[in-house]
CSV table of C-alpha atoms in Angstrom, one decimal:
chain,number,residue,atom,x,y,z
A,8,MET,CA,-104.7,178.5,111.0
A,9,GLY,CA,-107.1,176.0,110.4
A,10,GLU,CA,-107.0,173.3,107.8
A,11,PHE,CA,-109.6,173.1,104.9
A,12,THR,CA,-110.9,170.0,103.2
A,13,ILE,CA,-112.4,169.7,100.0
A,14,LYS,CA,-113.9,166.4,99.1
A,15,MET,CA,-115.3,165.4,95.7
A,16,PRO,CA,-118.8,167.0,95.2
A,17,ASP,CA,-121.4,164.9,94.6
A,18,VAL,CA,-122.0,165.2,90.7
A,19,GLY,CA,-125.9,164.3,91.0
A,20,GLU,CA,-127.5,161.6,88.7
A,21,GLY,CA,-126.4,158.4,90.9
A,22,VAL,CA,-122.4,159.2,89.6
A,23,ALA,CA,-120.3,157.8,92.4
A,24,GLU,CA,-116.7,158.6,90.9
A,25,ALA,CA,-115.6,160.9,88.0
A,26,GLU,CA,-111.9,161.4,86.5
A,27,LEU,CA,-109.2,163.9,87.4
A,28,VAL,CA,-109.0,165.5,84.9
A,29,GLU,CA,-107.2,168.9,85.0
A,30,TRP,CA,-105.5,170.5,88.5
A,31,HIS,CA,-105.9,174.6,88.3
A,32,VAL,CA,-103.9,174.7,91.2
A,33,LYS,CA,-100.1,173.0,93.2
A,34,PRO,CA,-99.7,172.6,97.0
A,35,GLY,CA,-98.2,176.4,98.5
A,36,ASP,CA,-100.8,178.1,95.8
A,37,PRO,CA,-102.5,180.8,97.8
A,38,VAL,CA,-106.5,180.1,96.1
A,39,ARG,CA,-109.6,182.9,96.7
A,40,GLU,CA,-113.1,182.4,97.7
A,41,ASP,CA,-114.5,181.1,93.8
A,42,MET,CA,-111.3,179.7,92.2
A,43,VAL,CA,-111.9,177.3,90.2
A,44,LEU,CA,-109.3,174.1,91.8
A,45,ALA,CA,-109.7,170.9,89.1
A,46,ALA,CA,-112.5,170.2,87.3
A,47,VAL,CA,-113.1,166.0,87.1
A,48,MET,CA,-115.7,164.3,84.4
A,49,THR,CA,-118.0,161.8,84.1
A,50,ASP,CA,-119.4,159.8,81.7
A,51,LYS,CA,-121.7,162.7,81.1
A,52,ALA,CA,-120.4,165.8,82.3
A,53,THR,CA,-116.3,167.7,82.5
A,54,VAL,CA,-117.2,169.2,86.1
A,55,GLU,CA,-115.4,172.4,87.8
A,56,ILE,CA,-114.5,173.0,91.4
A,57,PRO,CA,-114.7,176.1,93.0
A,58,SER,CA,-112.8,176.5,96.6
A,59,PRO,CA,-115.0,177.5,99.5
A,60,VAL,CA,-112.3,178.6,101.0
A,61,THR,CA,-109.9,181.2,100.9
A,62,GLY,CA,-105.7,180.3,101.8
A,63,THR,CA,-102.5,178.2,100.8
A,64,VAL,CA,-103.5,174.8,98.8
A,65,LEU,CA,-101.1,172.1,100.9
A,66,TRP,CA,-102.5,168.6,99.7
A,67,LEU,CA,-103.8,168.0,96.2
A,68,GLY,CA,-105.7,164.0,97.1
A,69,ALA,CA,-105.0,163.0,93.4
A,70,GLU,CA,-103.3,163.0,90.1
A,71,ILE,CA,-104.4,163.8,86.3
A,72,GLY,CA,-106.0,160.1,85.1
A,73,ASP,CA,-107.1,159.5,88.4
A,74,THR,CA,-110.7,158.1,89.2
A,75,VAL,CA,-112.0,159.8,92.6
A,76,ALA,CA,-114.7,158.5,94.5
A,77,VAL,CA,-117.2,160.7,96.1
A,78,LYS,CA,-116.5,162.2,99.2
A,79,ALA,CA,-113.2,160.9,98.9
A,80,PRO,CA,-110.6,164.2,100.2
A,81,LEU,CA,-109.4,165.5,97.3
A,82,VAL,CA,-107.1,169.8,98.3
A,83,ARG,CA,-106.6,170.5,102.0
A,84,ILE,CA,-106.4,174.5,102.0
A,85,GLU,CA,-104.5,176.3,105.1
A,86,VAL,CA,-107.1,179.3,106.3
A,87,ALA,CA,-107.5,181.5,108.7
A,88,GLY,CA,-108.8,180.1,111.6
A,89,GLU,CA,-110.1,176.9,112.3
A,90,GLY,CA,-111.0,174.2,109.6
A,91,GLY,CA,-113.2,172.0,108.5
A,92,GLU,CA,-115.2,170.7,105.7
A,93,LEU,CA,-116.6,170.8,101.5
A,94,SER,CA,-119.7,168.7,101.8
A,95,ALA,CA,-119.7,166.7,98.9
A,96,THR,CA,-123.5,167.3,98.6
A,97,ALA,CA,-123.2,169.7,96.6
A,98,MET,CA,-123.3,169.9,92.5
A,99,PRO,CA,-120.1,173.1,91.7
A,100,GLU,CA,-122.1,175.9,90.4
A,101,THR,CA,-119.9,175.8,86.9
A,102,VAL,CA,-120.7,173.1,84.8
A,103,ILE,CA,-118.7,173.0,81.3
A,104,ILE,CA,-120.7,170.0,79.2
A,105,GLU,CA,-118.0,168.1,76.6
A,106,THR,CA,-118.5,164.6,76.2
A,107,VAL,CA,-121.8,162.7,74.7
A,108,GLU,CA,-123.8,161.4,77.6
A,109,GLU,CA,-125.2,158.0,77.1
A,110,GLN,CA,-128.0,157.8,75.2
A,111,SER,CA,-129.9,154.5,76.4
A,112,PRO,CA,-130.1,152.2,80.5
A,113,VAL,CA,-128.3,149.6,78.7
A,114,ALA,CA,-125.4,148.7,80.7
A,115,LYS,CA,-121.9,149.5,80.5
A,116,VAL,CA,-119.4,146.8,80.1
A,117,ALA,CA,-116.3,147.3,82.0
A,118,SER,CA,-114.1,150.1,81.0
A,119,PRO,CA,-110.7,149.3,80.2
A,120,PRO,CA,-107.5,150.3,81.5
A,121,PRO,CA,-106.1,153.5,80.8
A,122,VAL,CA,-104.1,153.3,77.6
A,123,GLU,CA,-101.1,154.9,76.9
A,124,ILE,CA,-99.8,155.9,74.1
A,125,LYS,CA,-96.2,155.3,72.8
A,126,LYS,CA,-95.1,157.2,69.1
A,127,ALA,CA,-93.5,154.2,68.0
A,128,VAL,CA,-89.0,154.3,66.9
A,129,GLN,CA,-87.8,154.5,63.8
A,130,ALA,CA,-86.4,152.0,63.0
A,131,ALA,CA,-82.1,151.9,63.2
A,132,PRO,CA,-80.7,152.6,59.2
A,133,VAL,CA,-77.8,149.8,57.8
A,134,ALA,CA,-75.5,151.7,58.7
A,135,TRP,CA,-75.9,154.7,62.0
A,136,VAL,CA,-73.9,157.6,62.3
A,137,GLN,CA,-73.4,159.1,65.8
A,138,THR,CA,-74.2,163.2,66.9
A,139,PRO,CA,-71.6,164.5,68.6
A,140,ALA,CA,-73.8,164.8,71.7
A,141,GLU,CA,-74.8,160.3,71.7
A,142,LYS,CA,-72.4,158.5,73.6
A,143,PRO,CA,-70.8,155.2,69.9
A,144,LEU,CA,-71.7,152.3,71.0
A,145,ALA,CA,-69.4,149.5,70.9
A,146,SER,CA,-67.2,147.1,72.6
A,147,PRO,CA,-64.1,147.9,74.9
A,148,ALA,CA,-61.3,146.1,72.6
A,149,VAL,CA,-63.3,148.3,69.3
A,150,ARG,CA,-62.7,151.5,71.6
A,151,LEU,CA,-58.8,150.4,72.4
A,152,ARG,CA,-58.2,149.8,69.3
A,153,ALA,CA,-59.6,153.4,67.8
A,154,GLN,CA,-58.0,155.4,71.2
A,155,GLU,CA,-55.0,153.7,69.7
A,156,SER,CA,-55.5,154.4,65.6
A,157,GLY,CA,-56.4,158.0,66.5
A,158,ILE,CA,-60.2,157.5,65.4
A,159,ASP,CA,-63.6,159.6,67.0
A,160,LEU,CA,-66.1,156.6,66.8
A,161,ARG,CA,-68.7,159.4,66.8
A,162,GLN,CA,-67.1,159.4,63.5
A,163,VAL,CA,-67.7,155.9,62.4
A,164,PRO,CA,-70.6,154.8,60.8
A,165,GLY,CA,-72.2,151.6,63.4
A,166,THR,CA,-74.5,148.5,61.3
A,167,GLY,CA,-74.4,146.5,64.6
A,168,PRO,CA,-77.0,146.2,66.7
A,169,ALA,CA,-78.8,149.8,67.3
A,170,GLY,CA,-76.0,150.5,65.4
A,171,ARG,CA,-72.6,148.9,67.9
A,172,ILE,CA,-69.5,150.2,66.5
A,173,THR,CA,-67.9,147.1,65.5
A,174,HIS,CA,-64.1,145.7,63.9
A,175,ASP,CA,-65.3,145.7,60.7
A,176,ASP,CA,-66.4,149.0,60.6
A,177,LEU,CA,-63.5,150.1,61.7
A,178,ASP,CA,-61.3,148.7,59.0
A,179,GLN,CA,-64.0,149.8,56.8
A,180,PHE,CA,-63.3,153.2,58.4
A,181,LEU,CA,-59.6,152.7,57.9
A,182,ALA,CA,-59.9,151.8,53.9
A,183,ARG,CA,-61.0,154.6,52.3
A,184,GLY,CA,-59.3,157.2,55.1
A,185,THR,CA,-60.1,158.6,58.4
A,186,GLN,CA,-62.0,161.7,56.9
A,187,PRO,CA,-65.2,161.8,58.9
A,188,SER,CA,-68.4,160.8,57.1
A,189,VAL,CA,-70.9,163.9,55.8
A,190,THR,CA,-74.4,163.6,57.3
A,191,PRO,CA,-76.8,165.6,55.0
A,192,ALA,CA,-78.1,168.7,57.7
A,193,GLY,CA,-81.8,167.6,58.9
A,194,LEU,CA,-80.1,163.7,58.8
A,195,ALA,CA,-79.5,163.6,62.2
A,196,ARG,CA,-81.4,160.2,64.4
A,197,LYS,CA,-84.8,161.1,66.5
A,198,THR,CA,-84.9,158.9,69.1
A,199,ALA,CA,-86.8,160.8,72.1
A,200,VAL,CA,-89.5,158.8,73.0
A,201,GLU,CA,-93.3,161.2,74.0
A,202,GLU,CA,-95.8,159.0,76.0
A,203,ILE,CA,-99.2,160.7,76.6
A,204,LYS,CA,-101.9,159.3,79.2
A,205,VAL,CA,-104.9,158.8,78.0
A,206,THR,CA,-107.9,161.1,79.9
A,207,GLY,CA,-110.5,163.6,80.4
A,208,LEU,CA,-113.0,163.7,77.0
A,209,ARG,CA,-110.2,161.8,74.6
A,210,ARG,CA,-110.5,158.6,77.3
A,211,ARG,CA,-114.3,158.5,76.5
A,212,ILE,CA,-113.7,158.7,72.4
A,213,SER,CA,-111.3,155.8,73.7
A,214,GLU,CA,-114.4,154.1,75.0
A,215,LYS,CA,-117.1,154.7,73.0
A,216,MET,CA,-115.8,153.3,70.1
A,217,VAL,CA,-114.7,150.5,72.3
A,218,LEU,CA,-118.6,150.0,73.0
A,219,ALA,CA,-119.4,150.4,69.2
A,220,THR,CA,-116.8,148.2,67.8
A,221,SER,CA,-117.5,145.1,70.5
A,222,ARG,CA,-120.5,145.3,70.2
A,223,ILE,CA,-122.2,146.5,67.1
A,224,PRO,CA,-122.0,144.0,63.8
A,225,HIS,CA,-121.1,147.2,61.2
A,226,ILE,CA,-122.3,146.9,57.5
A,227,THR,CA,-120.9,149.8,55.1
A,228,TYR,CA,-122.7,150.5,52.2
A,229,VAL,CA,-121.6,152.9,49.6
A,230,GLU,CA,-123.4,155.0,46.6
A,231,GLU,CA,-122.7,157.5,44.7
A,232,ILE,CA,-124.8,160.5,44.2
A,233,ASP,CA,-124.8,163.0,41.9
A,234,VAL,CA,-125.2,166.7,43.2
A,235,THR,CA,-125.3,169.4,40.6
A,236,ASP,CA,-128.7,170.3,40.9
A,237,LEU,CA,-128.7,170.3,44.5
A,238,GLU,CA,-125.3,172.3,44.3
A,239,ASP,CA,-126.7,174.6,42.1
A,240,LEU,CA,-130.2,175.2,44.1
A,241,ARG,CA,-127.7,176.0,47.0
A,242,THR,CA,-125.5,178.7,45.6
A,243,THR,CA,-129.2,180.0,44.0
A,244,MET,CA,-131.0,180.1,47.6
A,245,ASN,CA,-127.9,182.1,49.3
A,246,GLY,CA,-127.6,184.5,46.1
A,247,SER,CA,-130.7,185.4,47.4
A,248,ARG,CA,-130.7,184.3,51.5
A,249,LYS,CA,-131.9,187.3,54.4
A,250,PRO,CA,-129.6,189.5,56.4
A,251,ASP,CA,-130.0,186.9,59.0
A,252,GLN,CA,-130.4,183.8,57.8
A,253,THR,CA,-127.5,181.6,57.6
A,254,LYS,CA,-125.1,180.5,55.1
A,255,LEU,CA,-126.3,177.0,53.2
A,256,THR,CA,-124.5,174.0,53.4
A,257,ILE,CA,-125.0,170.1,52.2
A,258,LEU,CA,-125.4,169.2,55.4
A,259,PRO,CA,-129.0,171.0,56.3
A,260,PHE,CA,-130.4,169.3,52.9
A,261,LEU,CA,-129.5,165.8,53.8
A,262,MET,CA,-131.4,166.0,57.5
A,263,ARG,CA,-134.1,167.1,55.5
A,264,ALA,CA,-133.8,164.3,53.4
A,265,LEU,CA,-133.3,161.9,56.0
A,266,VAL,CA,-136.4,163.0,58.0
A,267,LYS,CA,-138.6,161.9,54.9
A,268,THR,CA,-136.4,158.8,54.4
A,269,VAL,CA,-136.6,157.6,57.7
A,270,ALA,CA,-140.4,158.4,57.8
A,271,GLU,CA,-140.0,155.1,54.9
A,272,GLN,CA,-138.5,153.8,57.0
A,273,PRO,CA,-138.6,154.3,60.5
A,274,GLY,CA,-136.2,151.0,61.0
A,275,VAL,CA,-133.4,153.4,60.8
A,276,ASN,CA,-134.0,155.5,63.3
A,277,ALA,CA,-133.8,154.3,66.4
A,278,THR,CA,-131.7,152.7,69.2
A,279,PHE,CA,-130.9,149.7,70.4
A,280,ASP,CA,-130.8,147.4,73.7
A,281,ASP,CA,-128.6,144.7,73.3
A,282,ASP,CA,-128.8,144.0,77.2
A,283,ALA,CA,-132.4,144.1,77.2
A,284,GLY,CA,-133.8,142.9,73.5
A,285,ILE,CA,-135.2,145.8,72.8
A,286,ILE,CA,-135.7,148.3,69.7
A,287,THR,CA,-136.9,151.7,70.2
A,288,ARG,CA,-138.8,153.3,67.0
A,289,HIS,CA,-138.7,157.2,67.5
A,290,GLY,CA,-140.7,159.4,65.3
A,291,ALA,CA,-138.8,162.3,66.2
A,292,VAL,CA,-135.9,162.9,64.7
A,293,HIS,CA,-132.8,163.5,66.4
A,294,ILE,CA,-129.9,163.9,64.6
A,295,GLY,CA,-126.7,163.9,65.7
A,296,ILE,CA,-123.8,165.9,64.3
A,297,ALA,CA,-120.1,164.4,64.8
A,298,THR,CA,-118.1,167.9,65.3
A,299,GLN,CA,-114.5,167.8,65.7
A,300,THR,CA,-113.6,170.6,68.6
A,301,PRO,CA,-110.2,171.5,70.7
A,302,ALA,CA,-110.4,169.4,72.8
A,303,GLY,CA,-111.5,166.4,71.1
A,304,LEU,CA,-115.1,164.4,69.1
A,305,THR,CA,-118.5,165.0,71.2
A,306,VAL,CA,-121.7,165.0,69.2
A,307,PRO,CA,-124.1,167.8,69.4
A,308,VAL,CA,-127.6,166.7,68.8
A,309,VAL,CA,-130.3,168.7,65.9
A,310,ARG,CA,-133.5,168.0,67.9
A,311,HIS,CA,-137.2,167.7,66.2
A,312,ALA,CA,-135.3,168.0,62.7
A,313,GLU,CA,-138.7,166.8,61.6
A,314,ALA,CA,-140.3,170.5,62.8
A,315,ARG,CA,-137.6,171.9,60.7
A,316,GLY,CA,-137.0,173.1,57.6
A,317,ILE,CA,-133.6,174.2,55.1
A,318,TRP,CA,-133.3,177.8,56.7
A,319,ASP,CA,-133.9,176.9,60.8
A,320,CYS,CA,-131.7,173.3,60.6
A,321,ALA,CA,-128.8,175.6,59.0
A,322,ALA,CA,-129.3,177.6,61.4
A,323,GLU,CA,-129.0,175.3,64.9
A,324,LEU,CA,-125.9,173.8,63.1
A,325,VAL,CA,-123.9,176.8,63.2
A,326,ARG,CA,-125.1,177.2,66.5
A,327,LEU,CA,-124.7,173.9,67.7
A,328,ALA,CA,-120.9,173.2,67.1
A,329,GLU,CA,-120.5,176.6,68.1
A,330,ALA,CA,-121.5,175.6,71.6
A,331,ALA,CA,-119.5,172.4,70.9
A,332,ARG,CA,-116.2,173.7,70.2
A,333,THR,CA,-116.3,176.9,73.5
A,334,GLY,CA,-117.7,173.9,75.5
A,335,SER,CA,-120.6,176.2,76.4
A,336,ALA,CA,-123.1,173.4,74.9
A,337,LEU,CA,-125.6,172.1,77.2
A,338,ARG,CA,-126.0,168.8,78.5
A,339,GLU,CA,-129.8,168.2,76.7
A,340,GLU,CA,-127.9,169.5,73.6
A,341,LEU,CA,-125.1,166.7,73.5
A,342,SER,CA,-127.1,163.4,74.2
A,343,GLY,CA,-130.0,162.0,73.0
A,344,SER,CA,-129.6,161.6,69.2
A,345,THR,CA,-131.5,158.9,66.7
A,346,ILE,CA,-130.0,158.8,64.2
A,347,THR,CA,-125.7,160.5,63.2
A,348,ILE,CA,-124.6,162.2,60.3
A,349,THR,CA,-120.5,162.4,60.7
A,350,SER,CA,-119.4,164.8,57.7
A,351,LEU,CA,-115.2,165.5,56.9
A,352,GLY,CA,-116.0,168.9,54.8
A,353,ALA,CA,-113.2,169.7,51.6
A,354,MET,CA,-111.0,166.9,53.2
A,355,GLY,CA,-114.1,164.1,52.9
A,356,GLY,CA,-112.0,161.9,50.7
A,357,ILE,CA,-113.5,158.9,48.5
A,358,ALA,CA,-115.2,157.0,51.5
A,359,THR,CA,-114.9,156.0,54.9
A,360,THR,CA,-116.3,153.5,57.1
A,361,PRO,CA,-117.7,155.5,60.0
A,362,ILE,CA,-118.4,154.3,63.7
A,363,ILE,CA,-122.0,154.3,64.7
A,364,ASN,CA,-123.3,155.7,67.7
A,365,HIS,CA,-124.5,153.7,70.2
A,366,PRO,CA,-126.8,152.9,71.2
A,367,GLU,CA,-127.9,154.2,67.6
A,368,VAL,CA,-128.3,151.8,64.5
A,369,ALA,CA,-127.3,154.1,61.2
A,370,ILE,CA,-125.4,156.7,60.8
A,371,VAL,CA,-124.8,158.9,57.5
A,372,GLY,CA,-120.9,159.8,56.7
A,373,VAL,CA,-120.9,162.3,53.7
A,374,ASN,CA,-117.7,162.6,51.4
A,375,LYS,CA,-116.4,165.6,49.6
A,376,ILE,CA,-118.1,166.7,46.5
A,377,MET,CA,-115.6,165.9,43.5
A,378,THR,CA,-116.5,167.3,39.3
A,379,ARG,CA,-116.0,164.3,37.4
A,380,PRO,CA,-116.5,163.2,33.7
A,381,VAL,CA,-120.2,161.0,34.1
A,382,TRP,CA,-121.6,159.6,30.9
A,383,ASP,CA,-124.5,160.2,29.6
A,384,GLY,CA,-125.2,158.3,26.9
A,385,SER,CA,-123.6,159.8,24.0
A,386,GLN,CA,-120.5,162.0,26.3
A,387,PHE,CA,-118.9,162.6,29.4
A,388,ILE,CA,-120.4,165.7,30.7
A,389,PRO,CA,-118.7,166.7,34.1
A,390,ARG,CA,-120.6,166.6,37.0
A,391,LYS,CA,-120.8,167.4,40.6
A,392,MET,CA,-120.0,163.9,42.4
A,393,MET,CA,-120.1,162.7,46.1
A,394,ASN,CA,-119.9,159.5,48.5
A,395,LEU,CA,-122.7,159.1,51.1
A,396,SER,CA,-121.3,156.1,53.7
A,397,SER,CA,-123.8,154.5,55.1
A,398,SER,CA,-123.0,152.6,58.5
A,399,PHE,CA,-125.6,150.2,59.7
A,400,ASP,CA,-126.2,147.8,63.5
A,401,HIS,CA,-127.0,144.4,60.7
A,402,ARG,CA,-128.7,143.1,63.6
A,403,VAL,CA,-131.5,145.6,63.5
A,404,VAL,CA,-130.9,147.1,60.2
A,405,ASP,CA,-130.4,143.9,57.0
A,406,GLY,CA,-128.2,144.5,53.9
A,407,TRP,CA,-131.8,144.7,52.0
A,408,ASP,CA,-132.8,147.8,54.2
A,409,ALA,CA,-130.1,149.2,54.5
A,410,ALA,CA,-129.5,150.3,50.5
A,411,THR,CA,-133.1,151.0,50.3
A,412,PHE,CA,-132.3,153.7,52.7
A,413,VAL,CA,-129.7,155.1,50.6
A,414,GLN,CA,-131.3,154.5,47.4
A,415,ARG,CA,-134.4,157.3,48.9
A,416,ILE,CA,-131.8,159.7,49.8
A,417,LYS,CA,-129.6,159.4,46.9
A,418,THR,CA,-133.0,159.9,44.9
A,419,LEU,CA,-134.3,163.5,47.0
A,420,LEU,CA,-130.5,164.5,46.6
A,421,GLU,CA,-130.7,164.3,43.0
A,422,THR,CA,-133.7,165.7,42.4
A,423,PRO,CA,-134.1,168.5,45.2
A,424,ALA,CA,-137.2,169.8,44.3
A,425,LEU,CA,-138.4,166.6,46.2
A,426,ILE,CA,-137.0,167.9,49.5
A,427,PHE,CA,-139.2,170.4,49.4
A,428,ILE,CA,-142.6,168.3,48.3
A,429,GLU,CA,-144.7,167.1,51.8
A,430,SER,CA,-146.0,164.5,51.8
């Protein structure tokens, strides 16, 4: 029998280390050739590491959440015959993209240490009643007095720190008789504490949010949009769509409105390398669509929206959202956006304060549509209203330009025929 050592592979693009996010085996497990052993995550992708041999796992070289350097020993497997090592130069065949690639050569700030999230323990009420499984908190003198009086301390409400039972608590209990306190069903105290280590995609999201909020001075502009006519048009178009056409939501219309607006205000369709002090204005309109997936938030990108019509935008949105949710999106489909749309759909609330997708300089947030009474000059009439909450990098976009940008989108959405008029 021999021993085979699998080292952390070189995942390419100058990546020197990766975070271990999942083990598929444990010591003692039998493995076969091509069986997935582990998954590691870089800033760009989640990579599955397969076994090149058949054998039994002897040793694992890291724990979930650890950062592993390229060529560091990762797994040792007992094999029949002579052992060996896996070359750390080849990229594993299976690559699943689950996170957003950094979109600019901006130098990354130092990553914060892993963060532990703890659920807060509910504050103690004024008087506590011990549950049958708990040992009551009390001093030896109080315990002796309770024993001599034939009192079960679990039935005595404690008013001291952390529910500690005092002599006064015993006096009050004796004064009202030794009938046990009645605790309403379902109101027993809960003292469980859960600790969750932040790893994988959740850590990447955390780092991106810290980067954006620490380096970008946000200005958020909220405007009310009357989308009654747009909703009527959308309903009509969906009613006459072809069998192979995707059902329209409001997003394809917003995308086309963005395309027309950034043609007039190219400074909003830009990225900012704040280390080099360079603003890059993009002719192409690559729209990132913030998408919630089982693994966390990702931003698939509809590339060249300026060359797509309404139906094409709708079809690409559906395709990318499905790819993101199933983890099958390609690397280029999750990077390179020049402006982002974020929407919570029917849960969108009245207003939000979106965080810019660094290194972009603008993000447009869609809030839910609600029917509200609107004064038309002589009476109140029901109209379908929606707020747009848009954030801008105030180093690059002035407040006046931000307002002009949103007002132009408002005009296009409130008069949707303008979206289809080519300049």
